[in-house]
Amino acid sequence: MINDWFARWGVNNPSDLTPPTRFVGRAGLAAYSAAFSSVTAERPEAYESLTYHRELSMMMAHCELHTPRRTELTAAKIRSHPMELVIVASHVLEGSLRIAQYGRKMTYTEGQLVVLALDSPFVNVVDSVADSAMLLIPKRLLGLGTDIGRTPELPIAADSLVSRSTAQFVRRFACDAAVLGRDVTPDMELSAIRTIREAIGLHSYDERRPHRESPGVREAAIELIEQHYRDPMFSADAIASMLHISRRHLYRHFAQAQNSPAQLLKRRRLAQAMELLACTTELSLDDIARQSGFISANTLRARLRAETGLSPIEFRASRQADRRDDLEGSK
């Protein structure tokens, strides 16, 4: 099984790679549980897991081969170690993977796209040896749980061409980053996140099928903002056009909402820019403005100062200092 695992990644000589981290038996279950959540097995003495894990500038890549197990993330664990992350994964396995979260129970088979939030309790059961490849991505970068957005019902198990293609992409990206240790630039990460976000958005939009009532129109408008906010020419007029209504009618649907479409669009662009400033030092302000939908770096600079009172340099330094404090606190 181990040889087959490496072969799936195109590795003919595993000794050329950095050895995976190994978790074995009861001690391995205890170590795994301490790092993430409660992990148990029907035969704890026979438990085994081989893992590759790598932290990138915006997300984490993780590949693992493990025997059957039950994983539970409790509310107490979330309170003590909050994680605003989403696992996006794909599995090769003979049996099934079952997840219970948000009051829903989902069953996954090989090759499906698995999306699982780490800020809500869940139970995850795998009943066979599993080859798991995943990316752990901040919710904000996926447009989930932002100030302007909605948190769609997760997990999802859409069995569509788009979701299965995205699942294969996730496997390849995670392997290249975590197992093979290939170079991953911030632009590559952003492209990967965009691909995953669009797959999630297509599925959740298809589930909702918004009607021409105000809540449905607002949901559709938010979905369009999430898909197009990086385009600096995208505007409230474009939203109205895509929904086949006038700008005036669009704004009527937002009369009872806290923010207008234009305000939501501005806030989404700024949220993306703030996330990129906080997550990486490799992108220039021009790059961040371009990736966030601002016409120019000067426009981004003015918008950030108006919102936070800080320049981009000051904001980045503040957020990175906070991250260092959090890391030191966790140690």
Coordinates of C-alpha atoms in Angstrom, one line a residue:
M1 CA 0.0 0.0 0.0
I2 CA 2.8 2.4 0.8
N3 CA 4.5 1.6 -2.5
D4 CA 1.2 2.2 -4.3
W5 CA 0.8 5.5 -2.4
F6 CA 4.1 6.8 -3.6
A7 CA 3.5 5.5 -7.1
R8 CA 0.3 7.5 -7.4
W9 CA 2.4 10.6 -6.9
G10 CA 4.9 9.5 -9.6
V11 CA 7.6 8.7 -7.0
N12 CA 9.7 5.7 -8.0
N13 CA 12.3 5.9 -5.3
P14 CA 10.8 7.2 -2.0
S15 CA 14.3 7.2 -0.4
D16 CA 15.0 10.3 -2.5
L17 CA 12.3 12.2 -0.6
T18 CA 12.3 13.5 3.0
P19 CA 10.8 10.7 5.0
P20 CA 7.1 11.2 6.1
T21 CA 6.1 11.8 9.7
R22 CA 4.9 8.5 11.1
F23 CA 2.2 8.0 13.7
V24 CA 2.0 4.4 15.0
G25 CA -0.3 2.6 17.5
R26 CA -1.7 4.2 20.7
A27 CA 1.1 6.7 21.0
G28 CA 0.5 7.8 17.4
L29 CA -3.2 8.3 18.0
A30 CA -2.4 10.4 21.1
A31 CA 0.2 12.5 19.3
Y32 CA -2.2 13.1 16.4
S33 CA -5.0 14.0 18.8
A34 CA -2.9 16.5 20.6
A35 CA -2.0 18.3 17.4
F36 CA -5.5 18.6 15.9
S37 CA -8.6 16.7 17.3
S38 CA -9.6 13.5 19.0
V39 CA -8.5 10.6 16.8
T40 CA -9.5 7.0 17.7
A41 CA -9.4 3.6 16.0
E42 CA -11.2 0.3 16.6
R43 CA -7.8 -1.4 16.8
P44 CA -5.6 1.4 18.3
E45 CA -2.5 -0.9 18.5
A46 CA -2.7 -1.4 14.7
Y47 CA -3.1 2.3 13.8
E48 CA -0.6 3.8 11.4
S49 CA -0.4 7.1 9.5
L50 CA 2.3 8.5 7.2
T51 CA 2.0 12.3 6.6
Y52 CA 3.6 15.1 4.7
H53 CA 2.7 18.6 5.8
R54 CA 3.9 22.0 4.5
E55 CA 3.0 25.5 5.5
L56 CA 2.8 27.9 2.5
S57 CA 2.4 31.6 2.6
M58 CA -1.4 31.6 2.5
M59 CA -2.4 28.0 3.2
M60 CA -1.2 24.5 4.2
A61 CA -0.7 21.4 2.1
H62 CA -1.2 18.0 3.6
C63 CA -0.9 14.4 2.2
E64 CA -1.4 11.3 4.3
L65 CA -1.9 7.6 4.1
H66 CA -3.6 6.2 7.1
T67 CA -5.5 3.1 8.4
P68 CA -9.3 3.4 9.4
R69 CA -10.0 5.9 12.1
R70 CA -12.6 8.2 13.7
T71 CA -11.8 11.9 14.0
E72 CA -13.9 14.3 16.1
L73 CA -13.5 18.0 16.5
T74 CA -15.3 19.2 19.6
A75 CA -16.7 22.6 20.6
A76 CA -14.3 22.6 23.5
K77 CA -11.3 22.1 21.2
I78 CA -12.5 24.9 18.9
R79 CA -12.8 27.3 21.9
S80 CA -9.3 26.5 23.1
H81 CA -7.7 26.4 19.6
P82 CA -9.9 28.4 17.2
M83 CA -9.1 27.7 13.5
E84 CA -10.8 29.8 10.8
L85 CA -9.8 27.3 8.2
V86 CA -11.5 25.1 5.6
I87 CA -10.2 21.7 4.6
V88 CA -10.6 21.0 0.9
A89 CA -9.7 17.4 0.2
S90 CA -9.9 14.4 -2.1
H91 CA -9.4 10.8 -1.1
V92 CA -8.5 7.5 -2.7
L93 CA -10.1 4.7 -0.6
E94 CA -11.9 1.4 -1.1
G95 CA -14.6 2.2 1.5
S96 CA -16.3 5.4 2.3
L97 CA -15.8 8.6 4.3
R98 CA -18.7 9.8 6.5
I99 CA -18.9 13.3 7.9
A100 CA -21.5 14.8 10.3
Q101 CA -21.4 18.6 10.6
Y102 CA -24.0 21.4 10.8
G103 CA -26.6 18.8 11.5
R104 CA -26.0 17.1 8.2
K105 CA -24.6 13.7 7.4
M106 CA -22.7 13.2 4.2
T107 CA -21.0 10.1 2.7
Y108 CA -18.1 10.5 0.3
T109 CA -16.5 8.0 -2.1
E110 CA -13.3 8.1 -4.0
G111 CA -12.6 11.2 -6.1
Q112 CA -15.2 13.5 -4.7
L113 CA -14.4 17.0 -3.5
V114 CA -14.7 17.2 0.3
V115 CA -15.1 20.6 1.9
L116 CA -15.0 20.7 5.7
A117 CA -14.9 23.8 8.0
L118 CA -12.8 23.7 11.1
D119 CA -14.7 26.3 13.1
S120 CA -17.7 24.0 13.7
P121 CA -17.7 20.6 15.5
F122 CA -17.7 17.5 13.3
V123 CA -17.3 13.7 13.3
N124 CA -15.3 12.2 10.4
V125 CA -15.2 8.4 10.0
V126 CA -13.1 6.5 7.5
D127 CA -13.7 2.8 7.3
S128 CA -10.8 1.7 5.1
V129 CA -7.2 2.6 4.4
A130 CA -7.3 6.1 2.9
D131 CA -4.9 8.1 0.8
S132 CA -5.9 11.7 1.7
A133 CA -4.7 14.9 0.0
M134 CA -5.9 18.2 1.2
L135 CA -5.3 22.0 1.4
L136 CA -6.2 23.9 4.5
I137 CA -7.3 27.4 3.5
P138 CA -8.4 30.4 5.5
K139 CA -12.2 30.9 5.2
R140 CA -11.8 34.5 4.2
L141 CA -9.7 33.6 1.2
L142 CA -12.5 31.3 0.0
G143 CA -15.1 34.0 0.5
L144 CA -16.7 32.0 3.3
G145 CA -17.7 33.7 6.6
T146 CA -16.6 37.2 5.5
D147 CA -18.4 40.3 6.5
I148 CA -20.3 40.4 3.2
G149 CA -20.8 36.8 2.6
R150 CA -22.8 33.8 3.8
T151 CA -21.4 30.6 5.1
P152 CA -22.8 27.9 2.8
E153 CA -23.8 24.6 4.2
L154 CA -20.7 22.5 4.4
P155 CA -19.6 19.8 3.8
I156 CA -20.6 19.4 0.2
A157 CA -20.4 16.3 -1.9
A158 CA -21.4 17.5 -5.4
D159 CA -20.8 14.7 -7.8
S160 CA -20.2 16.9 -10.9
L161 CA -17.6 17.2 -13.5
V162 CA -16.4 20.5 -12.0
S163 CA -16.1 19.1 -8.4
R164 CA -14.3 16.0 -9.5
S165 CA -11.9 17.9 -11.7
T166 CA -11.3 20.3 -8.8
A167 CA -10.7 17.3 -6.5
Q168 CA -8.0 16.0 -8.9
F169 CA -6.4 19.5 -9.0
V170 CA -6.3 19.6 -5.2
R171 CA -4.6 16.2 -5.0
R172 CA -1.9 17.3 -7.5
F173 CA -1.3 20.7 -5.9
A174 CA -1.1 19.2 -2.4
C175 CA 1.3 16.5 -3.5
D176 CA 3.6 18.9 -5.4
A177 CA 3.8 21.2 -2.4
A178 CA 3.9 18.7 0.5
V179 CA 5.4 15.5 -0.8
L180 CA 7.7 16.6 -3.7
G181 CA 8.5 20.0 -2.1
R182 CA 8.2 22.0 -5.3
D183 CA 8.4 25.8 -5.3
V184 CA 5.0 27.4 -4.8
T185 CA 4.7 31.1 -5.4
P186 CA 1.9 33.4 -3.9
D187 CA 0.5 33.7 -7.4
M188 CA 0.2 29.9 -7.6
E189 CA -1.6 29.8 -4.3
L190 CA -4.0 32.5 -5.4
S191 CA -4.7 30.7 -8.6
A192 CA -5.4 27.5 -6.7
I193 CA -7.7 29.3 -4.2
R194 CA -9.6 30.9 -7.0
T195 CA -10.2 27.5 -8.7
I196 CA -11.4 26.0 -5.5
R197 CA -13.6 29.0 -4.6
E198 CA -15.3 29.0 -8.0
A199 CA -16.0 25.2 -7.7
I200 CA -17.6 25.7 -4.2
G201 CA -19.5 28.8 -5.5
L202 CA -20.9 27.0 -8.5
H203 CA -22.2 24.2 -6.3
S204 CA -23.7 26.3 -3.6
Y205 CA -25.3 28.7 -6.2
D206 CA -26.9 25.7 -7.9
E207 CA -28.3 24.4 -4.6
R208 CA -29.9 27.7 -3.8
R209 CA -31.5 28.5 -7.2
P210 CA -32.4 32.0 -6.1
H211 CA -35.8 33.4 -7.0
R212 CA -36.7 36.9 -7.9
E213 CA -37.5 37.7 -4.2
S214 CA -35.2 40.1 -2.4
P215 CA -33.3 37.5 -0.4
G216 CA -32.7 35.5 -3.5
V217 CA -31.5 38.5 -5.5
R218 CA -29.2 39.6 -2.7
E219 CA -27.7 36.0 -2.5
A220 CA -27.2 36.0 -6.3
A221 CA -25.6 39.5 -6.2
I222 CA -23.2 38.4 -3.4
E223 CA -22.3 35.3 -5.5
L224 CA -21.5 37.5 -8.5
I225 CA -19.4 39.8 -6.3
E226 CA -17.4 36.8 -5.1
Q227 CA -16.8 35.6 -8.6
H228 CA -15.9 39.0 -10.2
Y229 CA -14.6 41.4 -7.6
R230 CA -11.0 41.1 -8.9
D231 CA -12.1 42.7 -12.1
P232 CA -11.6 46.5 -11.4
M233 CA -14.3 47.2 -14.0
F234 CA -16.9 45.1 -12.3
S235 CA -19.6 47.3 -10.6
A236 CA -23.1 47.4 -9.3
D237 CA -24.2 48.1 -12.9
A238 CA -22.6 44.9 -14.0
I239 CA -24.4 43.0 -11.3
A240 CA -27.8 44.4 -12.4
S241 CA -27.0 43.5 -16.0
M242 CA -26.1 39.9 -15.1
L243 CA -29.3 39.5 -13.1
H244 CA -31.3 41.0 -16.0
I245 CA -32.8 43.8 -13.8
S246 CA -32.2 47.6 -13.7
R247 CA -29.8 49.2 -11.3
R248 CA -32.7 50.8 -9.6
H249 CA -34.5 47.5 -9.1
L250 CA -31.3 46.0 -7.8
Y251 CA -31.0 48.6 -5.1
R252 CA -34.6 48.2 -4.1
H253 CA -33.8 44.6 -3.3
F254 CA -31.1 45.8 -0.9
A255 CA -33.3 48.4 0.8
Q256 CA -33.5 46.4 3.9
A257 CA -29.9 45.3 3.9
Q258 CA -27.0 46.9 5.8
N259 CA -24.9 47.5 2.7
S260 CA -25.6 48.4 -0.9
P261 CA -24.1 46.3 -3.8
A262 CA -21.4 48.9 -4.3
Q263 CA -20.5 48.9 -0.6
L264 CA -20.4 45.1 -0.6
L265 CA -18.1 45.2 -3.6
K266 CA -15.8 47.7 -1.9
R267 CA -15.7 45.8 1.3
R268 CA -14.9 42.5 -0.5
R269 CA -12.0 44.0 -2.4
L270 CA -10.6 45.6 0.8
A271 CA -11.0 42.3 2.7
Q272 CA -9.0 40.5 0.1
A273 CA -6.3 43.1 0.1
M274 CA -6.0 43.1 3.9
E275 CA -5.7 39.3 3.9
L276 CA -3.0 39.4 1.3
L277 CA -1.1 42.1 3.2
A278 CA -1.3 40.0 6.4
C279 CA -0.4 36.7 4.8
T280 CA 2.6 37.4 2.6
T281 CA 5.5 39.8 2.2
E282 CA 6.3 38.5 -1.3
L283 CA 3.6 40.5 -3.1
S284 CA 4.1 44.1 -3.9
L285 CA 1.3 46.7 -3.3
D286 CA 0.7 46.8 -7.0
D287 CA 0.3 43.0 -7.1
I288 CA -2.1 43.1 -4.1
A289 CA -4.1 45.8 -5.7
R290 CA -4.4 43.9 -8.9
Q291 CA -5.3 40.6 -7.2
S292 CA -8.0 42.4 -5.1
G293 CA -9.7 44.4 -7.9
F294 CA -8.4 47.9 -7.2
I295 CA -7.7 50.1 -10.1
S296 CA -4.3 51.1 -8.6
A297 CA -2.1 50.8 -5.6
N298 CA -3.0 54.4 -4.7
T299 CA -6.7 53.6 -4.6
L300 CA -6.0 50.7 -2.3
R301 CA -3.8 52.8 -0.1
A302 CA -6.5 55.5 0.2
R303 CA -9.2 52.9 0.9
L304 CA -7.1 51.1 3.6
R305 CA -6.3 54.3 5.4
A306 CA -9.9 55.4 5.4
E307 CA -10.9 52.1 6.9
T308 CA -8.1 51.4 9.4
G309 CA -6.2 54.7 9.7
L310 CA -3.0 52.8 8.6
S311 CA -0.8 52.8 5.5
P312 CA -0.3 49.4 3.8
I313 CA 3.2 49.1 5.4
E314 CA 1.8 49.9 8.9
F315 CA -1.1 47.5 8.4
R316 CA 1.2 44.6 7.2
A317 CA 3.6 45.2 10.1
S318 CA 0.7 45.2 12.6
R319 CA -0.8 42.0 11.3
Q320 CA 2.4 40.1 11.1
A321 CA 3.3 41.2 14.7
D322 CA -0.1 39.8 15.8
R323 CA 0.7 36.5 14.0
R324 CA 4.1 36.3 15.7
D325 CA 2.4 36.9 19.1
D326 CA -0.2 34.2 18.3
L327 CA 2.6 31.7 17.4
E328 CA 4.6 32.5 20.5
G329 CA 1.4 32.1 22.6
S330 CA 0.6 28.8 21.1
K331 CA 4.1 27.5 22.0

